[in-house]
Tab-separated table of C-alpha atoms and ligand atoms in Angstrom:
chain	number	residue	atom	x	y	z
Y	1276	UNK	CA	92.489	62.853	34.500
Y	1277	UNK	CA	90.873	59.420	35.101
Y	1278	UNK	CA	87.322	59.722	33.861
Y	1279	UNK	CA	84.969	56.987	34.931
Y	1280	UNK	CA	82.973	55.374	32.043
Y	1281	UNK	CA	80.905	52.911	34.383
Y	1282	UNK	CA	80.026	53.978	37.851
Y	1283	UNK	CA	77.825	51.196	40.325
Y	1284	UNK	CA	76.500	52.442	43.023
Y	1285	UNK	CA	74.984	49.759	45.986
Y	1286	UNK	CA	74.240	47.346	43.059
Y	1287	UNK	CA	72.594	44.400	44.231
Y	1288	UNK	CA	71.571	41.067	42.112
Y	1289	UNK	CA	69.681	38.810	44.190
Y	1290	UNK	CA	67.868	35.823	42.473
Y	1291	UNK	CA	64.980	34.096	44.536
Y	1292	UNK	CA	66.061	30.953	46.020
Y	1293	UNK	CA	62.564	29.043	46.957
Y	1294	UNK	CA	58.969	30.375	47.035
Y	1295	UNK	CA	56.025	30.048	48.734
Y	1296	UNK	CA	53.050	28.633	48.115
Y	1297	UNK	CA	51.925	32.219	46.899
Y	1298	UNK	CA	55.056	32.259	44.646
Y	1299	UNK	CA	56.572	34.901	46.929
Y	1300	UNK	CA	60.071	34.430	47.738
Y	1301	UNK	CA	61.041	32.549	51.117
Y	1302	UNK	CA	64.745	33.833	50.548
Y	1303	UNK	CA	67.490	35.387	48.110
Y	1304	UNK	CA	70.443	33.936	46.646
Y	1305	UNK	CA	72.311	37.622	46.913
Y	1306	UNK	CA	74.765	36.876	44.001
Y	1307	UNK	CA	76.121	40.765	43.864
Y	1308	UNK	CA	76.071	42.383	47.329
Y	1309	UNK	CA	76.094	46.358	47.878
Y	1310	UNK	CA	78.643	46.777	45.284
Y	1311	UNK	CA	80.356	50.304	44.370
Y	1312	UNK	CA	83.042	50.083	41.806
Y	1313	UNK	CA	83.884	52.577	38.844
Y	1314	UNK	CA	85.777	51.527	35.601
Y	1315	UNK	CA	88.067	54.243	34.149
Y	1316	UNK	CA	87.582	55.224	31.001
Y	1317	UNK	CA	91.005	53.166	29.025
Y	1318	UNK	CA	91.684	50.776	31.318
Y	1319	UNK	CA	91.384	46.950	31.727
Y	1320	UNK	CA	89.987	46.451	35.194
Y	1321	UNK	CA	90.542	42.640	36.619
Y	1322	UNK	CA	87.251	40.690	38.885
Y	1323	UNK	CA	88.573	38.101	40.526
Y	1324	UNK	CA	87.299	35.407	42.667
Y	1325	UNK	CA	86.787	31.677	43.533
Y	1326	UNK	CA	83.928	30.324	41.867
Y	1327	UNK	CA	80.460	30.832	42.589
Y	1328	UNK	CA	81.493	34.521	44.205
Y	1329	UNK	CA	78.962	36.394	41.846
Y	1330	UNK	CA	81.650	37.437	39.355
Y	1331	UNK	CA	80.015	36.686	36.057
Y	1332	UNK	CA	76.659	37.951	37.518
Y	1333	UNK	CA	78.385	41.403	38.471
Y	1334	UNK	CA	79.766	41.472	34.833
Y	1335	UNK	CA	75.931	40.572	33.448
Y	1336	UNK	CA	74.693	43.051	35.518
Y	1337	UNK	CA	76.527	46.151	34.492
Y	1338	UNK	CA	75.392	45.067	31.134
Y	1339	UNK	CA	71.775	45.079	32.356
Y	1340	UNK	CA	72.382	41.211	30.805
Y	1341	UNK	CA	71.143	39.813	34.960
Y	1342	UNK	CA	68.549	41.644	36.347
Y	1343	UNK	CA	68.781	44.616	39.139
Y	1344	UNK	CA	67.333	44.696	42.066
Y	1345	UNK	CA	68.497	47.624	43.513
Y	1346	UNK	CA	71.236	50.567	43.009
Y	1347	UNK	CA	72.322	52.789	40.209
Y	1348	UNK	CA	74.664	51.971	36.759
Y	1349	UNK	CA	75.977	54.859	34.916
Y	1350	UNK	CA	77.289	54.137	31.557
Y	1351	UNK	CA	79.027	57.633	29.727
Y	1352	UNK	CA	77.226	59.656	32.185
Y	1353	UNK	CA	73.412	57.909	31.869
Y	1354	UNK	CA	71.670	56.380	34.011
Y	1355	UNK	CA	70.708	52.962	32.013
Y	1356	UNK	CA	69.840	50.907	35.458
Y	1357	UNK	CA	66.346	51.585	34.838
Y	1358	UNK	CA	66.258	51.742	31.433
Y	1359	UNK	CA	64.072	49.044	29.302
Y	1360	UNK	CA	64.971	47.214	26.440
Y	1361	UNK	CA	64.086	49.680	24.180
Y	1362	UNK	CA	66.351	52.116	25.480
Y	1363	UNK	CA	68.885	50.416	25.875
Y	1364	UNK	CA	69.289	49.649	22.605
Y	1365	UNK	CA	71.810	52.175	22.087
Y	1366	UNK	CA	73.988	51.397	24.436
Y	1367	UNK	CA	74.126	47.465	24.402
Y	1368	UNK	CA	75.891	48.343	21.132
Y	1369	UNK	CA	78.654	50.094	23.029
Y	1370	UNK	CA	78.784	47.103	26.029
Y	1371	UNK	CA	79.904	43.944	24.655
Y	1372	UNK	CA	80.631	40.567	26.477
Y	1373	UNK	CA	82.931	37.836	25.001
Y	1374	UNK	CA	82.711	34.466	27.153
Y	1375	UNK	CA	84.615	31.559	28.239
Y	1376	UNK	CA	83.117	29.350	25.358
Y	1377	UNK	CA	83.420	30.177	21.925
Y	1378	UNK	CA	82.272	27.069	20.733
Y	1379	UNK	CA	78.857	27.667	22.642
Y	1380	UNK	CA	78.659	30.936	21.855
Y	1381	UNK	CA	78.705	30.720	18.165
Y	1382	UNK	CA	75.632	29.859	15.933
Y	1383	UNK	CA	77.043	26.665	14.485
Y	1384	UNK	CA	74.209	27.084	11.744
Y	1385	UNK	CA	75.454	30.478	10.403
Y	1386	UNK	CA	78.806	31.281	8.234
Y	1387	UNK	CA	81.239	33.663	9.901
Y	1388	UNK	CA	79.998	36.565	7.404
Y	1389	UNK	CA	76.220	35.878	9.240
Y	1390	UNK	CA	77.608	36.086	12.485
Y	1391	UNK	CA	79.488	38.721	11.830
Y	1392	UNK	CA	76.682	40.409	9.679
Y	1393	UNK	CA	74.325	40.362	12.816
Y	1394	UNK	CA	76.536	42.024	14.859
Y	1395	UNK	CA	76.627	45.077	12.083
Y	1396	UNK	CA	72.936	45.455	12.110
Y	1397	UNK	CA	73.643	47.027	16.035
Y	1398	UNK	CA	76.388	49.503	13.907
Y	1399	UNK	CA	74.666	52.175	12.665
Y	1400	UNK	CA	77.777	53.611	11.447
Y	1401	UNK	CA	77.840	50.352	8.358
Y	1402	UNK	CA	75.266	50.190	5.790
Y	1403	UNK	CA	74.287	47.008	4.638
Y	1404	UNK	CA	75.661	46.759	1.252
Y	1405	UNK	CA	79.279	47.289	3.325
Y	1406	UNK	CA	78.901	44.358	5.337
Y	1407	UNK	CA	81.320	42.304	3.851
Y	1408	UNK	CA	83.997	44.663	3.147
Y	1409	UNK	CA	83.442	45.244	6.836
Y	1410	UNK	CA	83.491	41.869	8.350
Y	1411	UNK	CA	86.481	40.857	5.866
Y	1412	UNK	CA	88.137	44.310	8.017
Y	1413	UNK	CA	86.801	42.326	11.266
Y	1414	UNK	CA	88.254	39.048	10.459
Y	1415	UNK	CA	91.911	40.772	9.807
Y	1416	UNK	CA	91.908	42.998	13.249
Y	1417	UNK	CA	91.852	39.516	14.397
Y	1418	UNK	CA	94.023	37.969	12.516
Y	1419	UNK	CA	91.970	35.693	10.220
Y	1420	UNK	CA	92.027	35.772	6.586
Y	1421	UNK	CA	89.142	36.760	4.452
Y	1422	UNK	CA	88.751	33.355	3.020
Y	1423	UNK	CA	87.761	32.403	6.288
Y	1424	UNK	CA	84.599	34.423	5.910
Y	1425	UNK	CA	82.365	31.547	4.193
Y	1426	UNK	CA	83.282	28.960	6.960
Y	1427	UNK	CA	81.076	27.736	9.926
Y	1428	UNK	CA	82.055	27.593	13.219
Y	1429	UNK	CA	83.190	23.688	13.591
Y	1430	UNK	CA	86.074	24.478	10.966
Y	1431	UNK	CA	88.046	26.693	13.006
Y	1432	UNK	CA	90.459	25.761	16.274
Y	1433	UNK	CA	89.270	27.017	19.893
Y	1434	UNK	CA	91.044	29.757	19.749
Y	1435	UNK	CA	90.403	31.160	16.500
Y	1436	UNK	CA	87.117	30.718	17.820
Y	1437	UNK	CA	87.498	33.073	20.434
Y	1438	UNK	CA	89.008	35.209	17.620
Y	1439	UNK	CA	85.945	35.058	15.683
Y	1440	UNK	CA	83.580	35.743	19.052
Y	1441	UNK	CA	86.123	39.322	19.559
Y	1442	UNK	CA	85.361	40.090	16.307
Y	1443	UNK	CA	81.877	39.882	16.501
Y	1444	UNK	CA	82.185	42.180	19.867
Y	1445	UNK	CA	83.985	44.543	17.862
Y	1446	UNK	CA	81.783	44.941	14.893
Y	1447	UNK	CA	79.163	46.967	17.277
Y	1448	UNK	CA	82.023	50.075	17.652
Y	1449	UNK	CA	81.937	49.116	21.485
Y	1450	UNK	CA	83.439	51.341	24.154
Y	1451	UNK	CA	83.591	48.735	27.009
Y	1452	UNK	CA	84.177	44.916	26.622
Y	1453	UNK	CA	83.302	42.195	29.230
Y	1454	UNK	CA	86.129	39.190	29.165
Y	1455	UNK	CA	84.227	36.937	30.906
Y	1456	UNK	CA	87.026	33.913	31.934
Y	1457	UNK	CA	87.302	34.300	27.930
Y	1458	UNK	CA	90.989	32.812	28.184
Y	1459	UNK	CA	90.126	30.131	30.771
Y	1460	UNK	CA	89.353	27.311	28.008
Y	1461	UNK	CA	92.594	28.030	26.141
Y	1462	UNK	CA	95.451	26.126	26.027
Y	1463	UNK	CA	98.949	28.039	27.784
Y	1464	UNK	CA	100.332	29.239	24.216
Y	1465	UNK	CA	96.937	30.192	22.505
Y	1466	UNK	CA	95.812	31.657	25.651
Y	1467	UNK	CA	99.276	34.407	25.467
Y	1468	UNK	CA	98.371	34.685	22.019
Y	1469	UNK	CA	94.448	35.840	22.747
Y	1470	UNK	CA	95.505	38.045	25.576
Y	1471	UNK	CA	97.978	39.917	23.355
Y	1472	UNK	CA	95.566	40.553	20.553
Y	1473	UNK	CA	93.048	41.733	23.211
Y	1474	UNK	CA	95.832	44.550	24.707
Y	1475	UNK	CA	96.828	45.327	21.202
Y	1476	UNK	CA	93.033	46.334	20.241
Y	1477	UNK	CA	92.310	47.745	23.583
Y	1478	UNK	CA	95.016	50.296	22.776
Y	1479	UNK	CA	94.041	50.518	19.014
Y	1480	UNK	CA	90.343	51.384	19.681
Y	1481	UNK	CA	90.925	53.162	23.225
Y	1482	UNK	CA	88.519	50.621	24.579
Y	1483	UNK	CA	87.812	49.585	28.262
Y	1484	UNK	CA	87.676	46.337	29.588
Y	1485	UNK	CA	86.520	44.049	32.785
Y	1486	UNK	CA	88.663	40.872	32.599
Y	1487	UNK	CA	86.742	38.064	34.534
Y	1488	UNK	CA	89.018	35.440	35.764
Y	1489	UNK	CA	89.438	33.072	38.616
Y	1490	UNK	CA	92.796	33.173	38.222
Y	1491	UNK	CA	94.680	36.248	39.875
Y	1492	UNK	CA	98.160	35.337	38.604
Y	1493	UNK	CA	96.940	36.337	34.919
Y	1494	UNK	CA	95.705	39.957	36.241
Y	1495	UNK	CA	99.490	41.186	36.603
Y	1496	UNK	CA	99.780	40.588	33.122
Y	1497	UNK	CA	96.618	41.946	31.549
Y	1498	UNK	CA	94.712	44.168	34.008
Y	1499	UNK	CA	95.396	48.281	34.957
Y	1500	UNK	CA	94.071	47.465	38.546
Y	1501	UNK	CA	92.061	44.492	40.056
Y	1502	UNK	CA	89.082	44.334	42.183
Y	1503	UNK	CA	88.640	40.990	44.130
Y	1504	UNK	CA	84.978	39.813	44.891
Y	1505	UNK	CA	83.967	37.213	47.737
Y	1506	UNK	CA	80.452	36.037	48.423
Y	1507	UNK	CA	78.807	38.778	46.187
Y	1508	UNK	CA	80.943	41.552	47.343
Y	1509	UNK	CA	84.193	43.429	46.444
Y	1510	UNK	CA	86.815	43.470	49.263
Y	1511	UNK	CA	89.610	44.789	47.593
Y	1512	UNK	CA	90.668	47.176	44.656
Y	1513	UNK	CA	94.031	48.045	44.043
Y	1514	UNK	CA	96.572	48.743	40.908
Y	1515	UNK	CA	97.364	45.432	39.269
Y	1516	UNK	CA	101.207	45.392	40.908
Y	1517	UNK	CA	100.715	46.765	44.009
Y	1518	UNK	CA	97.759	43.727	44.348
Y	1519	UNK	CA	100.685	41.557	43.823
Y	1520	UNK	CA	103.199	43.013	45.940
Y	1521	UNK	CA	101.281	44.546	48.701
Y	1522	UNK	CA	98.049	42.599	49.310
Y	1523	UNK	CA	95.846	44.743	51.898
Y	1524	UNK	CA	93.357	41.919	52.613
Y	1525	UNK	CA	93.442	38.775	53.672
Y	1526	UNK	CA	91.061	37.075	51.023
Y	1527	UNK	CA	93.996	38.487	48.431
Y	1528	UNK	CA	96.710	37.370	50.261
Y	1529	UNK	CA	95.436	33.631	50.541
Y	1530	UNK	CA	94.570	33.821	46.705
Y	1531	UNK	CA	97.838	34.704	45.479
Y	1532	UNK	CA	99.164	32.501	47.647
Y	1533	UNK	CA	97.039	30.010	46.043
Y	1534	UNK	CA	98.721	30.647	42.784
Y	1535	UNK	CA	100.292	27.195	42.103
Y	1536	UNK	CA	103.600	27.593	42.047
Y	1537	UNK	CA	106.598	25.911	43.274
Y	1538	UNK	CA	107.223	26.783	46.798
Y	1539	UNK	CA	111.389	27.139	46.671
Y	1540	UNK	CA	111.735	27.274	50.814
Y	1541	UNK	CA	109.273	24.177	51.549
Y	1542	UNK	CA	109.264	21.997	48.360
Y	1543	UNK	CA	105.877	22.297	48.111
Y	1544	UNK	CA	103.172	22.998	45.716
Y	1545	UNK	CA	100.824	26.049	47.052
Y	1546	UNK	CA	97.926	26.215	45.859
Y	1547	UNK	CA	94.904	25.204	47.918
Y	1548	UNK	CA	92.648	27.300	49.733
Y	1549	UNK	CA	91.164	26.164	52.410
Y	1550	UNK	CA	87.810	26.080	54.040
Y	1551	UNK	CA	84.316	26.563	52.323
Y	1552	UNK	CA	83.243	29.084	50.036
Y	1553	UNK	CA	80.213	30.684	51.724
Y	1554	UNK	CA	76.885	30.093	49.978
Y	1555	UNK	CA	75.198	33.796	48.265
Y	1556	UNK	CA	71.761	32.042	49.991
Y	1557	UNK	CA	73.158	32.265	53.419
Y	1558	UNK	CA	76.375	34.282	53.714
Y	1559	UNK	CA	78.523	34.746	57.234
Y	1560	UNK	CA	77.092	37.723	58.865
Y	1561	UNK	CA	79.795	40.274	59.163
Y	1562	UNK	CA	82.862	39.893	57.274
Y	1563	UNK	CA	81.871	37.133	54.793
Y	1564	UNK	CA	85.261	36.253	54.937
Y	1565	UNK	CA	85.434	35.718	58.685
Y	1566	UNK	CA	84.831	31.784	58.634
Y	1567	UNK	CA	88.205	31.531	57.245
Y	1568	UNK	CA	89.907	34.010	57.905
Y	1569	UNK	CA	93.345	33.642	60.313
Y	1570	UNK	CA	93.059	37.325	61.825
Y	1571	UNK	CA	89.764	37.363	62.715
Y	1572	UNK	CA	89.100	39.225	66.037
Y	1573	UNK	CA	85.309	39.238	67.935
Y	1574	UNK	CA	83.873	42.143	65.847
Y	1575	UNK	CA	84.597	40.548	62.949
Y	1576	UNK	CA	81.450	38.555	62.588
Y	1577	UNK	CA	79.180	41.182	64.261
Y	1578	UNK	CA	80.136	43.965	61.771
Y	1579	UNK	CA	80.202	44.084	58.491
Y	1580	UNK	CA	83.735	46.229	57.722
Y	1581	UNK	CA	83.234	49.469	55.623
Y	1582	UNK	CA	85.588	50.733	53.036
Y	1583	UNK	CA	88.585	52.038	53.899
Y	1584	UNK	CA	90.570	53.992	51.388
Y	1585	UNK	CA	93.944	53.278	50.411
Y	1586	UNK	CA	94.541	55.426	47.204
Y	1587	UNK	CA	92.839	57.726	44.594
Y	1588	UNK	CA	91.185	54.262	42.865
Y	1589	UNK	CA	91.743	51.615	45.897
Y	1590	UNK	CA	90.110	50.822	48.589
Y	1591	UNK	CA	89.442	47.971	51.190
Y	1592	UNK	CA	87.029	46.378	53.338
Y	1593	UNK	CA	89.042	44.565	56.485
Y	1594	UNK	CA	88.369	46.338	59.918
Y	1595	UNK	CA	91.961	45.837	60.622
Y	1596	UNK	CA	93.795	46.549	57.194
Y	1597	UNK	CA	95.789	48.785	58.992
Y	1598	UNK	CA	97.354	47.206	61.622
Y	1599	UNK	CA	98.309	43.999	58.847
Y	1600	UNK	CA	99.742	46.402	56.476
Y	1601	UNK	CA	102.085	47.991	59.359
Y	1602	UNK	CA	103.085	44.433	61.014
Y	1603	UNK	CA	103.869	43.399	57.421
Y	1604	UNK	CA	101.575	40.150	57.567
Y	1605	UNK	CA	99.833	40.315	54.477
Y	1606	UNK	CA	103.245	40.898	52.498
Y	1607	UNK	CA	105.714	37.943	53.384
Y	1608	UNK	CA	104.012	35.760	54.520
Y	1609	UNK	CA	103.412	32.726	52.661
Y	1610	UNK	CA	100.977	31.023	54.805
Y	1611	UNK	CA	97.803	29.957	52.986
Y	1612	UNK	CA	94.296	29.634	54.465
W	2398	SF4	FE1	89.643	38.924	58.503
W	2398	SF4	FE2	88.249	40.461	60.145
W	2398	SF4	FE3	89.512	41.548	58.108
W	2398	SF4	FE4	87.379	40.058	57.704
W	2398	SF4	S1	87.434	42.007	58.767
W	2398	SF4	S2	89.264	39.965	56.583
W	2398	SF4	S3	87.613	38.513	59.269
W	2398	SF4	S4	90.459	40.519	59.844
């Protein structure tokens, strides 16, 4: 059965955008929009999005990492939307978040073993005195060697950097890990090699992940299923393949056609995708999409669509998914924005 381990429920992150005299706010940059989503217990879920769409802040917020203005988290069952730092102590242990940057995410002051050792402190599984056996263990599940233990930061390459940074994640005994655009920085080759080490503990540890990336053609490879976000909301959630194959919205479609590949029919280079990406201070009323959108009818920017659907764990939000899917549109096309 396909237990949930995080459920969001109507989650919203606004931030204010200017304030009055008073210091009340005059309006809201709504970064994460009325979102529902659950994360199954095992499996790597994929956000996705241009830049700017409220991604990282959706993957901050289900850590409680960006604040919460409204809705409900659950976490194992619990409801830790509420919950203050002290009580959440116990679970930030078991939520982790590795980022695009290991270089900036690193003390460059402290050895590996103090990094490392930090971590262990939220582990109260490891005493003290085992520290170092333990973060020697750490180093090889990533494949460093124990030498490497005494080093700082600036001696290692970016991506044993990263290395390092999933260590550190690990050391807590986490459940759920946040990969946010964690491969982005990487060079091609090192970039395989960190996304198989990341599948190969995900299966050793039974752990669950959200992979953050702007980049949908990396989700076939890495995530279960894939939930697409556009000015603060999610549109779309389907398995990774059928995302690929089958897109039911027209936000997907336009992204994977934005995948730069060589187009063999025209010659060309896809890739671009046009029009503006809506501002989270002052998104299109209706669909957000709408603006850009080449099916757009009159309700479209009236009414906001609901979600619609389309298996056990996928849904969308397009008031005319339907009649796409049957005419085929969203499938063979190849017609960007
Ligand atoms: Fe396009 Fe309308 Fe669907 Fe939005 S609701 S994606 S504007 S067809």
């Amino acid at each position: 059965m396909n237990e949930s381990l995080i459920s969001l429920e109507q989650i919203n992150t606004w931030f204010p955008n200017n304030k009055s005299l008073l210091g009340k706010p005059r309006s809201w940059i709504k970064a994460v929009s009325d979102v529902s989503l659950n994360i199954i217990e095992g499996e790597c879920l994929g956000l996705v999005g241009e830049s700017g769409c409220g991604k990282s802040t959706l993957g901050r917020a289900i850590l409680r990492l960006a604040p919460l203005s409204s809705g409900e988290i659950r976490f194992m069952g619990d409801d830790i939307g509420k919950l203050d730092n002290k009580w959440l102590k116990p679970y930030r242990a078991k939520m982790q978040m590795v980022f695009q940057d290991p270089k900036a995410s690193l003390n460059p002051k402290m050895t590996i073993f103090k990094i490392l050792s930090e971590a262990l402190a939220l582990n109260l599984r490891v005493e003290k005195e085992n520290y170092l056996e333990q973060s020697v263990k750490l180093l090889d599940l990533v494949d460093l060697r124990p030498e490497h233990i005494y080093r700082y930061p600036h001696e290692f390459s970016g991506g044993q950097q990263q290395r390092i940074c999933i260590a550190r994640a690990l050391a807590t005994d986490p459940k759920f890990i946040v990969f946010d655009e964690a491969t982005s920085a990487l060079d091609v080759s090192v970039q395989a090699q960190v996304i198989s080490l990341m599948r190969e503990l995900q299966d050793k540890f039974n752990l669950t992940y959200l992979f953050i990336s702007h980049d949908l053609s990396i989700m076939e490879y890495v995530c279960t299923r894939v939930a697409v976000m556009y000015a603060g909301q999610i549109i779309e959630v389907q398995d990774a393949g059928s995302l690929f194959d089958a897109p039911r919205h027209p936000y997907t479609k336009a992204l994977k056609n934005a995948v730069p590949i060589a187009d063999p029919e025209s010659g060309k280079e896809l890739g671009i995708l046009k029009g503006e990406v809506p501002k989270l201070s002052d998104p299109p009323t209706g669909c957000h999409f709408h603006p850009r959108c080449n099916y757009k009818e009159d309700i479209c920017s009236k009414k906001s669509p609901l979600v619609c659907k389309t298996g056990e764990n996928s849904w969308v939000r397009c008031h005319f998914h339907e009649k796409l899917w049957k005419q085929g549109i969203l499938i063979n096309s190849k017609e960007s924005l």
